Coordinates of C-alpha atoms and ligand atoms in Angstrom, one line a residue:
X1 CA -39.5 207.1 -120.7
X2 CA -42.9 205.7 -121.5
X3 CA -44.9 203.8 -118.3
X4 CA -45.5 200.2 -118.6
X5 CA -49.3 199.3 -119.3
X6 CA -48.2 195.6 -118.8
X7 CA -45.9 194.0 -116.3
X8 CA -44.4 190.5 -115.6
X9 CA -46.0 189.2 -112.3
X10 CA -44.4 186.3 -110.7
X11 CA -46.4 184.2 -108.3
X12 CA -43.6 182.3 -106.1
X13 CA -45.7 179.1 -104.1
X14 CA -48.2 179.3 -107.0
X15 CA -49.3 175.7 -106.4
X16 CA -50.3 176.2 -102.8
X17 CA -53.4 177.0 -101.3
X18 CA -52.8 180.9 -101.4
X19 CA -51.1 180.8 -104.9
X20 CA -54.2 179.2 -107.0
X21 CA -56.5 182.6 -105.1
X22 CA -53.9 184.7 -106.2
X23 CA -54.2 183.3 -109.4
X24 CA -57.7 183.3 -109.8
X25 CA -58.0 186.8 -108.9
X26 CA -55.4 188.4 -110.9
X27 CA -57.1 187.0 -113.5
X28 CA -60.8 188.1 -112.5
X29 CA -59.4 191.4 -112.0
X30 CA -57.9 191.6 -115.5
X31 CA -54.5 192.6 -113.8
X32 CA -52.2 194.0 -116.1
X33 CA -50.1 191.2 -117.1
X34 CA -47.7 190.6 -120.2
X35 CA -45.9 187.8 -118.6
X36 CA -46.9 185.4 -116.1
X37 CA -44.3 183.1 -114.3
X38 CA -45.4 180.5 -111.7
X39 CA -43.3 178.8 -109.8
X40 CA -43.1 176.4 -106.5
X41 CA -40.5 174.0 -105.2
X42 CA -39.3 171.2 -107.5
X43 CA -41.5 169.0 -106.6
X44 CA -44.5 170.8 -108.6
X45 CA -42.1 171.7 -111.7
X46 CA -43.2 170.6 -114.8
X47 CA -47.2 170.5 -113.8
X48 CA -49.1 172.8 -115.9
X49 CA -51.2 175.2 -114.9
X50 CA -54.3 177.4 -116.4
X51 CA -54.6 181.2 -116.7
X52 CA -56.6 182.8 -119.0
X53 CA -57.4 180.2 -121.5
X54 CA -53.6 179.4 -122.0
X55 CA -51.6 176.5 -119.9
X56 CA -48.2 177.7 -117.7
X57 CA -45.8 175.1 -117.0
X58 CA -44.7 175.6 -113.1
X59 CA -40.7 176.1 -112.5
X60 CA -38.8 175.2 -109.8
X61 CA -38.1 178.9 -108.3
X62 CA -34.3 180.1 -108.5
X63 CA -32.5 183.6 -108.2
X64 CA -32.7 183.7 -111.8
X65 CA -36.2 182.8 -112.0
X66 CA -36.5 187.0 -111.4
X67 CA -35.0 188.5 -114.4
X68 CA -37.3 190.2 -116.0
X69 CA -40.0 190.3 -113.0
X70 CA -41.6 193.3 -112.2
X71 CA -43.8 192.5 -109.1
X72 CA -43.4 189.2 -107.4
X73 CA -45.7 187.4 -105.2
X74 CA -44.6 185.2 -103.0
X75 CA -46.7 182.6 -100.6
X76 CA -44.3 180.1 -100.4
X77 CA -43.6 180.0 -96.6
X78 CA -40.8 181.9 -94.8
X79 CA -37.7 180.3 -95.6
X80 CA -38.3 180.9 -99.0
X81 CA -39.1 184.6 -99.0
X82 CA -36.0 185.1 -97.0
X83 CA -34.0 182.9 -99.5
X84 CA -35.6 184.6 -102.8
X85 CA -37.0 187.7 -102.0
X86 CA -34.0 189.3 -101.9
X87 CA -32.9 188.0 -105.0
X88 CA -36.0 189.1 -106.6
X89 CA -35.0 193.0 -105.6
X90 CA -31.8 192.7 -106.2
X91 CA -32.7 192.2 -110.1
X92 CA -35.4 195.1 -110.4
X93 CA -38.5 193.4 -109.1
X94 CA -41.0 194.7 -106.3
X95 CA -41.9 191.7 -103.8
X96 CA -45.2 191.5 -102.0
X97 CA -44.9 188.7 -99.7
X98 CA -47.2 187.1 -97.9
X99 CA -45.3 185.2 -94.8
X100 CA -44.0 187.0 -91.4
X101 CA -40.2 186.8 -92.9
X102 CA -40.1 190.6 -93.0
X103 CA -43.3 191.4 -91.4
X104 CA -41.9 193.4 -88.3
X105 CA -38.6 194.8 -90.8
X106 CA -38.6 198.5 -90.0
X107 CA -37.6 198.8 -93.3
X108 CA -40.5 197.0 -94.5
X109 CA -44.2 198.6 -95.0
X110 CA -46.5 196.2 -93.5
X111 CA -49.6 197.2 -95.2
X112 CA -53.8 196.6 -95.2
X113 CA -54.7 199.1 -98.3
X114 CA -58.3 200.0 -96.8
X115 CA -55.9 200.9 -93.2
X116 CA -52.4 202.3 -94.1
X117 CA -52.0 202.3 -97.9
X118 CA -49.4 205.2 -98.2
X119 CA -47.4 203.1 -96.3
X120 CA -46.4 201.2 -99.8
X121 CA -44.5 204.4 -101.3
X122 CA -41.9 204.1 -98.3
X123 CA -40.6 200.2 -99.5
X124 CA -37.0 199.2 -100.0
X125 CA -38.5 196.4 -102.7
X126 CA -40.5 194.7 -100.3
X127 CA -43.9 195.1 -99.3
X128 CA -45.8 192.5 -96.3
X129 CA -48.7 191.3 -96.6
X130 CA -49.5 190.9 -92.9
X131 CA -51.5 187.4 -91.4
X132 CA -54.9 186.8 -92.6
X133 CA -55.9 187.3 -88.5
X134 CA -54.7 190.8 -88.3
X135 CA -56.0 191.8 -91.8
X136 CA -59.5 191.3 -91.4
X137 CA -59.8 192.6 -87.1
X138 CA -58.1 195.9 -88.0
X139 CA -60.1 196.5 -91.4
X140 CA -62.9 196.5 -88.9
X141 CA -60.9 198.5 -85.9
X142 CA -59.3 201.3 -88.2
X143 CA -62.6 203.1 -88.5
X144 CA -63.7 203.2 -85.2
X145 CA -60.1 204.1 -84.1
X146 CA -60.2 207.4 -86.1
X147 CA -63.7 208.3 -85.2
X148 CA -63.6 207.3 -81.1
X149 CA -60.1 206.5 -80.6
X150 CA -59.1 202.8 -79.3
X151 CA -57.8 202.4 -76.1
X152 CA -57.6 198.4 -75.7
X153 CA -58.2 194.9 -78.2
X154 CA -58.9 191.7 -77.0
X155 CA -59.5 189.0 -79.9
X156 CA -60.1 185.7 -79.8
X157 CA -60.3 183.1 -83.2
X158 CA -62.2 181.0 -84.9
X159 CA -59.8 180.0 -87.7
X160 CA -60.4 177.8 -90.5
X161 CA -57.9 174.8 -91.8
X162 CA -57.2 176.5 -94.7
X163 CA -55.1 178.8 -93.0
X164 CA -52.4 175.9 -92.4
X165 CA -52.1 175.1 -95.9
X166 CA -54.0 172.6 -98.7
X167 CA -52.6 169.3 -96.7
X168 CA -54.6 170.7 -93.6
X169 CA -57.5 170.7 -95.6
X170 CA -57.2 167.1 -96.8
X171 CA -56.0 166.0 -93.3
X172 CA -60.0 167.3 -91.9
X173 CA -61.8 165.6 -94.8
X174 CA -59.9 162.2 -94.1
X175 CA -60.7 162.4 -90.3
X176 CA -64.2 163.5 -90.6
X177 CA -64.7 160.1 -92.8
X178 CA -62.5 158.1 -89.8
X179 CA -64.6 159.8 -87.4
X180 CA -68.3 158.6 -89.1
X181 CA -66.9 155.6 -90.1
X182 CA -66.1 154.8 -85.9
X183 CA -62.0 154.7 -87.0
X184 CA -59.4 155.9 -85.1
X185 CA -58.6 159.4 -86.7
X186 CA -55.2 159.8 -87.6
X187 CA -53.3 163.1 -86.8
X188 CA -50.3 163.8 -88.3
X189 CA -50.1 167.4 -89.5
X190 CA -51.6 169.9 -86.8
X191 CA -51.7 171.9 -85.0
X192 CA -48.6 173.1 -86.2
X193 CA -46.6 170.0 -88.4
X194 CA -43.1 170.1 -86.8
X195 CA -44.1 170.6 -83.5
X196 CA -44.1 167.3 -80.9
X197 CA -47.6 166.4 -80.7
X198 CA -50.3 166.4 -83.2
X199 CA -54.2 166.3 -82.4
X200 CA -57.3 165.8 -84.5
X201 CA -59.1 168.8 -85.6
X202 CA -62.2 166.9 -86.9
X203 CA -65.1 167.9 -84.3
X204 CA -62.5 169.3 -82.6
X205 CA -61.2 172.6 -81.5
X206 CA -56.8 173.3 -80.9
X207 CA -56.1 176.5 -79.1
X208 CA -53.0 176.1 -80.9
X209 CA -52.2 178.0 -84.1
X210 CA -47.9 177.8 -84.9
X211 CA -45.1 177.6 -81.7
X212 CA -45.3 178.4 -78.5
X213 CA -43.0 181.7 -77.9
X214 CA -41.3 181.6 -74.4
X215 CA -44.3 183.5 -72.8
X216 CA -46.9 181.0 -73.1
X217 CA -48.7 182.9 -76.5
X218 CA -48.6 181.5 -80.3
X219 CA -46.3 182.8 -82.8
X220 CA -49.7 183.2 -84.6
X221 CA -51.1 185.5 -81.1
X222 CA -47.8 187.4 -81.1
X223 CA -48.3 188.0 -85.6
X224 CA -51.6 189.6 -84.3
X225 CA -50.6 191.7 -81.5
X226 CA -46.8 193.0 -82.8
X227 CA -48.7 193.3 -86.7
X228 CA -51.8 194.9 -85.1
X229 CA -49.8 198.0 -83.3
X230 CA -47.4 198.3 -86.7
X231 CA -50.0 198.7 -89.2
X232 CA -52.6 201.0 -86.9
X233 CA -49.3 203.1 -85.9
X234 CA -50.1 202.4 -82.8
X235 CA -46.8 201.2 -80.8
X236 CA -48.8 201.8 -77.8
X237 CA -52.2 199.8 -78.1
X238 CA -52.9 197.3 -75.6
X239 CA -53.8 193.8 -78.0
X240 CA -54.2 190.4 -76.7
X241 CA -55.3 187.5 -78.9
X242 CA -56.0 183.5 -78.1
X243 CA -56.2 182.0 -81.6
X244 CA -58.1 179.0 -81.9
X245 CA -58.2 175.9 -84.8
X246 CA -61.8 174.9 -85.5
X247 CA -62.9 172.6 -88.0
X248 CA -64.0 174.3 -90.8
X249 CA -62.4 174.8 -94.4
X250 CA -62.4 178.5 -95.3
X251 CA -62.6 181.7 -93.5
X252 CA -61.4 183.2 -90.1
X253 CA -64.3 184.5 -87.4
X254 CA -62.9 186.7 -84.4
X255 CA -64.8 187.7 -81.6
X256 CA -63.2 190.9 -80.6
X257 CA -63.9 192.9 -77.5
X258 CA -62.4 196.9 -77.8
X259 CA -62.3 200.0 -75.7
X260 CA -62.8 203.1 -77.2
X261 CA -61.5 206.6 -75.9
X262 CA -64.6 208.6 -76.3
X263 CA -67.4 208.7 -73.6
X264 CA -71.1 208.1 -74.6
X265 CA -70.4 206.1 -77.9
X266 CA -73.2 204.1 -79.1
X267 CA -74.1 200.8 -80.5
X268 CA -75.8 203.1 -83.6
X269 CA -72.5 205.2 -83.5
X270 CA -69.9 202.3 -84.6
X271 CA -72.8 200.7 -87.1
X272 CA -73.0 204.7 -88.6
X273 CA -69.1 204.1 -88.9
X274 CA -68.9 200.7 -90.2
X275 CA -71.3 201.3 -92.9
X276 CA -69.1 203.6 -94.6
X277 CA -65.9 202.1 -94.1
X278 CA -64.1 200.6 -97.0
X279 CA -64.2 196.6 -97.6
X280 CA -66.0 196.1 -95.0
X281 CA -69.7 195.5 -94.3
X282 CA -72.0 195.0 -91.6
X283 CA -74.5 192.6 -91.3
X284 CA -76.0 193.4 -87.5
X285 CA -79.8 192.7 -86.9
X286 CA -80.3 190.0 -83.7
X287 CA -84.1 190.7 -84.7
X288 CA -83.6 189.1 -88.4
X289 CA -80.8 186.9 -86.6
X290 CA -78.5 188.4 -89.4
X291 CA -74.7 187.9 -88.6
X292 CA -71.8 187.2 -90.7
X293 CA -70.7 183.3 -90.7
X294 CA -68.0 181.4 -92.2
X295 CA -70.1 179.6 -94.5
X296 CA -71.3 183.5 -95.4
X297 CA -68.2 185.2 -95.8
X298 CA -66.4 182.3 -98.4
X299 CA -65.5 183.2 -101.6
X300 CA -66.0 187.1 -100.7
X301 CA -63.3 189.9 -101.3
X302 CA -64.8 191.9 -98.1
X303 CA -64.5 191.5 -93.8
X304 CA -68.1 191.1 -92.5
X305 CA -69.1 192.8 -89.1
X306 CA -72.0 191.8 -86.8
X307 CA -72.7 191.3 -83.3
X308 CA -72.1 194.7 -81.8
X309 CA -72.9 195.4 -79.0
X310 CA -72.2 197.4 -75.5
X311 CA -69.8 196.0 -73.0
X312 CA -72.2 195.9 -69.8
X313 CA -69.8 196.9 -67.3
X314 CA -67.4 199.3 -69.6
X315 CA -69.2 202.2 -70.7
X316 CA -66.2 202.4 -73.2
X317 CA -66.4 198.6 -74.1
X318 CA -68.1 197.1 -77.4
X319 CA -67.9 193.6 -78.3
X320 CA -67.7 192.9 -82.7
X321 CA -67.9 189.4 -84.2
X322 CA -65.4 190.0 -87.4
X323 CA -65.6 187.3 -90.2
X324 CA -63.6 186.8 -93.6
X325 CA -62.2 184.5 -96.3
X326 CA -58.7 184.0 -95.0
X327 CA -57.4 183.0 -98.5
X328 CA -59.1 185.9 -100.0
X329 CA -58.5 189.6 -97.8
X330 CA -57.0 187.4 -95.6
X331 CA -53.9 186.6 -97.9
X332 CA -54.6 186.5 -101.9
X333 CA -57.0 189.7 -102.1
X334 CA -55.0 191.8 -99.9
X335 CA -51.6 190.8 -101.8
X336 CA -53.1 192.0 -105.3
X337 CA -54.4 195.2 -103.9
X338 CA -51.4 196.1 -102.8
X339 CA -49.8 195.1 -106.3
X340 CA -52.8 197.3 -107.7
X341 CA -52.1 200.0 -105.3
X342 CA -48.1 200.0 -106.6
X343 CA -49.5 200.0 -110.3
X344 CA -51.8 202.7 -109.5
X345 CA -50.2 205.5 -107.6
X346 CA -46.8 205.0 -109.4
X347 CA -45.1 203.9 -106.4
X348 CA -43.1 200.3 -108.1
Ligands
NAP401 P1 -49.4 175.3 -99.3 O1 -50.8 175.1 -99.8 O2 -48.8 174.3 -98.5 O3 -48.5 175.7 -100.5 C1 -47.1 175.9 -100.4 C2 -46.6 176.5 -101.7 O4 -45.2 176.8 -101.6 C3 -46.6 175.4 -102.9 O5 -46.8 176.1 -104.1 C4 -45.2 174.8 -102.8 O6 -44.8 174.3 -104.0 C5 -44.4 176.1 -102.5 N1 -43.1 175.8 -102.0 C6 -42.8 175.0 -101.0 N2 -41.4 174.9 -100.8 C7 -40.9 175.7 -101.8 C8 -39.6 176.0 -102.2 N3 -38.5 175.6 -101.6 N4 -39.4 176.8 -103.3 C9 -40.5 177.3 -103.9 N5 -41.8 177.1 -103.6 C10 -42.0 176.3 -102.6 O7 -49.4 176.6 -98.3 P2 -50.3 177.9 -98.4 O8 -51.4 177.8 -97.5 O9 -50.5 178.3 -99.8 O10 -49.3 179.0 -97.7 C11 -48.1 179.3 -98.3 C12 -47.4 180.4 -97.4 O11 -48.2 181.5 -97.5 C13 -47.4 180.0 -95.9 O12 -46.3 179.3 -95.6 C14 -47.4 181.4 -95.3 O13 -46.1 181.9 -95.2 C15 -48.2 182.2 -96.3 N6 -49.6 182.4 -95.8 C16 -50.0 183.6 -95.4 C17 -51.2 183.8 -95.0 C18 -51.6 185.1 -94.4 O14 -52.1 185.0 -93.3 N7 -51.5 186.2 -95.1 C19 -52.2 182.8 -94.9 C20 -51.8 181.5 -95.4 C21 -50.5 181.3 -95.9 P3 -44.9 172.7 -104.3 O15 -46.2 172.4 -105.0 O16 -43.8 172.4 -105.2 O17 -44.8 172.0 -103.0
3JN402 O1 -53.0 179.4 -89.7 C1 -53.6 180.3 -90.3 O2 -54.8 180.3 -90.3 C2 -52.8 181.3 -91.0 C3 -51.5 180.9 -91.2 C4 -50.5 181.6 -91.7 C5 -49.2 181.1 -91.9 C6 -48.9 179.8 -92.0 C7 -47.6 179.3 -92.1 C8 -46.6 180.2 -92.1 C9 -48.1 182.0 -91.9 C10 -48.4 183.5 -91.8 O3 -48.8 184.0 -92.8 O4 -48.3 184.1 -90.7 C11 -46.8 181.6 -91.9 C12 -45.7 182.5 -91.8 O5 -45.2 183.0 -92.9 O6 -45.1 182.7 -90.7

């Protein structure tokens, strides 16, 4: 049988805030297409879309949407990857989706390519793209973990309104007008939209990122902590994480404080480290005040590291400021690479 040079990509949610990036990239990255479906709810069916010079017209995504489909993205929320990912596999195609549907499935590789990318040859059909919070802190904590071992993670956010979708994003630029124009700002989406209460996030700051779980953390603090230990292989690892909603449009900071194993480890030892360690670099210098910010990190494919330093009570304790776009590594880039990395070592 002769290999495919070419495949048909579906992009399920390709509308959304994710799905343009995704779209955007695959083509910047000259992915190997021969077909390209987009599709969303019904609501978007019929727009058109660009890629490559030519228009698409979006379709309302069915079960039969997936004939033909070699690799399927989807970023179209839970409900639907657990409605139509299935259906995707059952007629031939390889899903990489990017919600916490299947996540935590045993049967499904939950995978970072830079941390755990053999990980994709043991998939069933479907492949996770874990949350943009985990991706970026253990791109960063992967290479200190194999040099000086990792006995403890602490994390807490800085997360953009990106990360809760394109009507998020409008929802800041409309109350940032109230706000300077002396209105009332008018909350209606977030923190999370069908929770009870809803609070402004212009010049404001939620330490509330999706449900409450019956012991007082996030869904999005447990994603990080449960995804963390799966994709590290590390069942064990002690993780806690406080996410927090800040008003700002793209990218995810984290400052994150770790224990190491190793005795006498250095600030000079994790930069050595850091430097070489793929997709990632390190922008460290308090003397040129060099540090990764949001504003810095947009619109880049990498996770930026700066601020280490030395726990001053833990000799075994370093402190990292981690920074990166959460639509980009933290959801679209990462999803692709792992498409790539199917493509690449034969493993679709
Ligand atoms: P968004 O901007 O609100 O876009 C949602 C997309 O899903 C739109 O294209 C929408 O189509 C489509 N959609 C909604 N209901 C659908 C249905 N029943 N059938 C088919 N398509 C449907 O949201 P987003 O920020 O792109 O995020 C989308 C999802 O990606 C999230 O729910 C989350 O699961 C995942 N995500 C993951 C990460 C990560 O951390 N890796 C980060 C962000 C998001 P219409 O235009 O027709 O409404
Ligand atoms: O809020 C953020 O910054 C990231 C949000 C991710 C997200 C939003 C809605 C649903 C997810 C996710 O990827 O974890 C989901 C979900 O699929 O659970």
């Amino acid at each position: 049988m002769t290999e495919k040079t070419a495949y048909n990509v579906a992009v399920v949610g390709a509308t959304g805030a994710v799905g343009q990036k995704i779209m955007k990239i695959l083509e910047e990255k000259d992915f190997p297409i021969n077909q390209l479906k987009l599709l969303s709810s019904k609501n978007s069916a019929g727009k058109e879309l660009s890629f490559a010079g030519k228009k698409i017209v979006v379709e309302e995504a069915k079960p039969e949407s997936f004939e033909e489909i070699d690799i399927a993205l989807f970023s179209a929320g839970g409900s639907v990857s657990k409605q139509l990912a299935p259906e995707a596999v059952k007629r031939g195609a390889v899903v990489v989706d990017n919600t916490s549907a299947y996540r935590m499935d045993e049967n499904v590789p939950l995978v970072v390519p830079e941390v755990n990318n053999e990980d994709i040859k043991k998939h069933n059909g479907i492949i996770a793209n874990p949350n943009c919070s985990t991706i970026q802190m253990v791109a960063g904590l992967k290479p200190i973990k194999d040099n000086f071992g990792l006995s403890r993670v602490i994390v807490s956010t800085y997360q953009a309104v990106s990360g809760a979708g394109v009507k998020a994003v409008n929802e800041l630029e409309e109350q940032s007008r109230q706000f300077l124009n002396n209105e009332e700002m008018e909350a209606n989406l977030l923190p999370v939209k069908g929770d009870k209460k809803h609070y402004p996030i212009a010049f404001n700051a939620l330490p509330q990122i999706d449900v409450f779980q019956e012991n007082g953390y996030t869904f999005e603090e447990m994603k990080m902590i449960n995804e963390t230990k799966k994709i590290m292989h590390a069942p064990e690892l002690p993780v806690a994480a406080t996410c927090v909603r800040l008003p700002f449009f793209t990218s995810h900071a984290e400052s994150v404080y770790i224990e190491v194993d190793d005795d006498g480890v250095t600030v000079e030892d994790i930069w050595k480290v850091l430097k070489t360690a793929d997709g990632v670099i390190l922008q460290d210098d308090p003397t040129t005040q060099t540090y990764p910010t949001p504003l810095s990190a947009s619109n880049k494919e990498e996770v930026f590291i700066g601020r280490v330093r030395k726990d001053l009570d833990n000799n075994k304790g370093f402190h990292l400021w981690i920074v990166s776009d959460n639509l980009l590594k933290g959801a679209a880039w990462n999803t692709v690479q792992i498409a790539q990395s199917l493509i690449k070592n034969n493993w679709l």
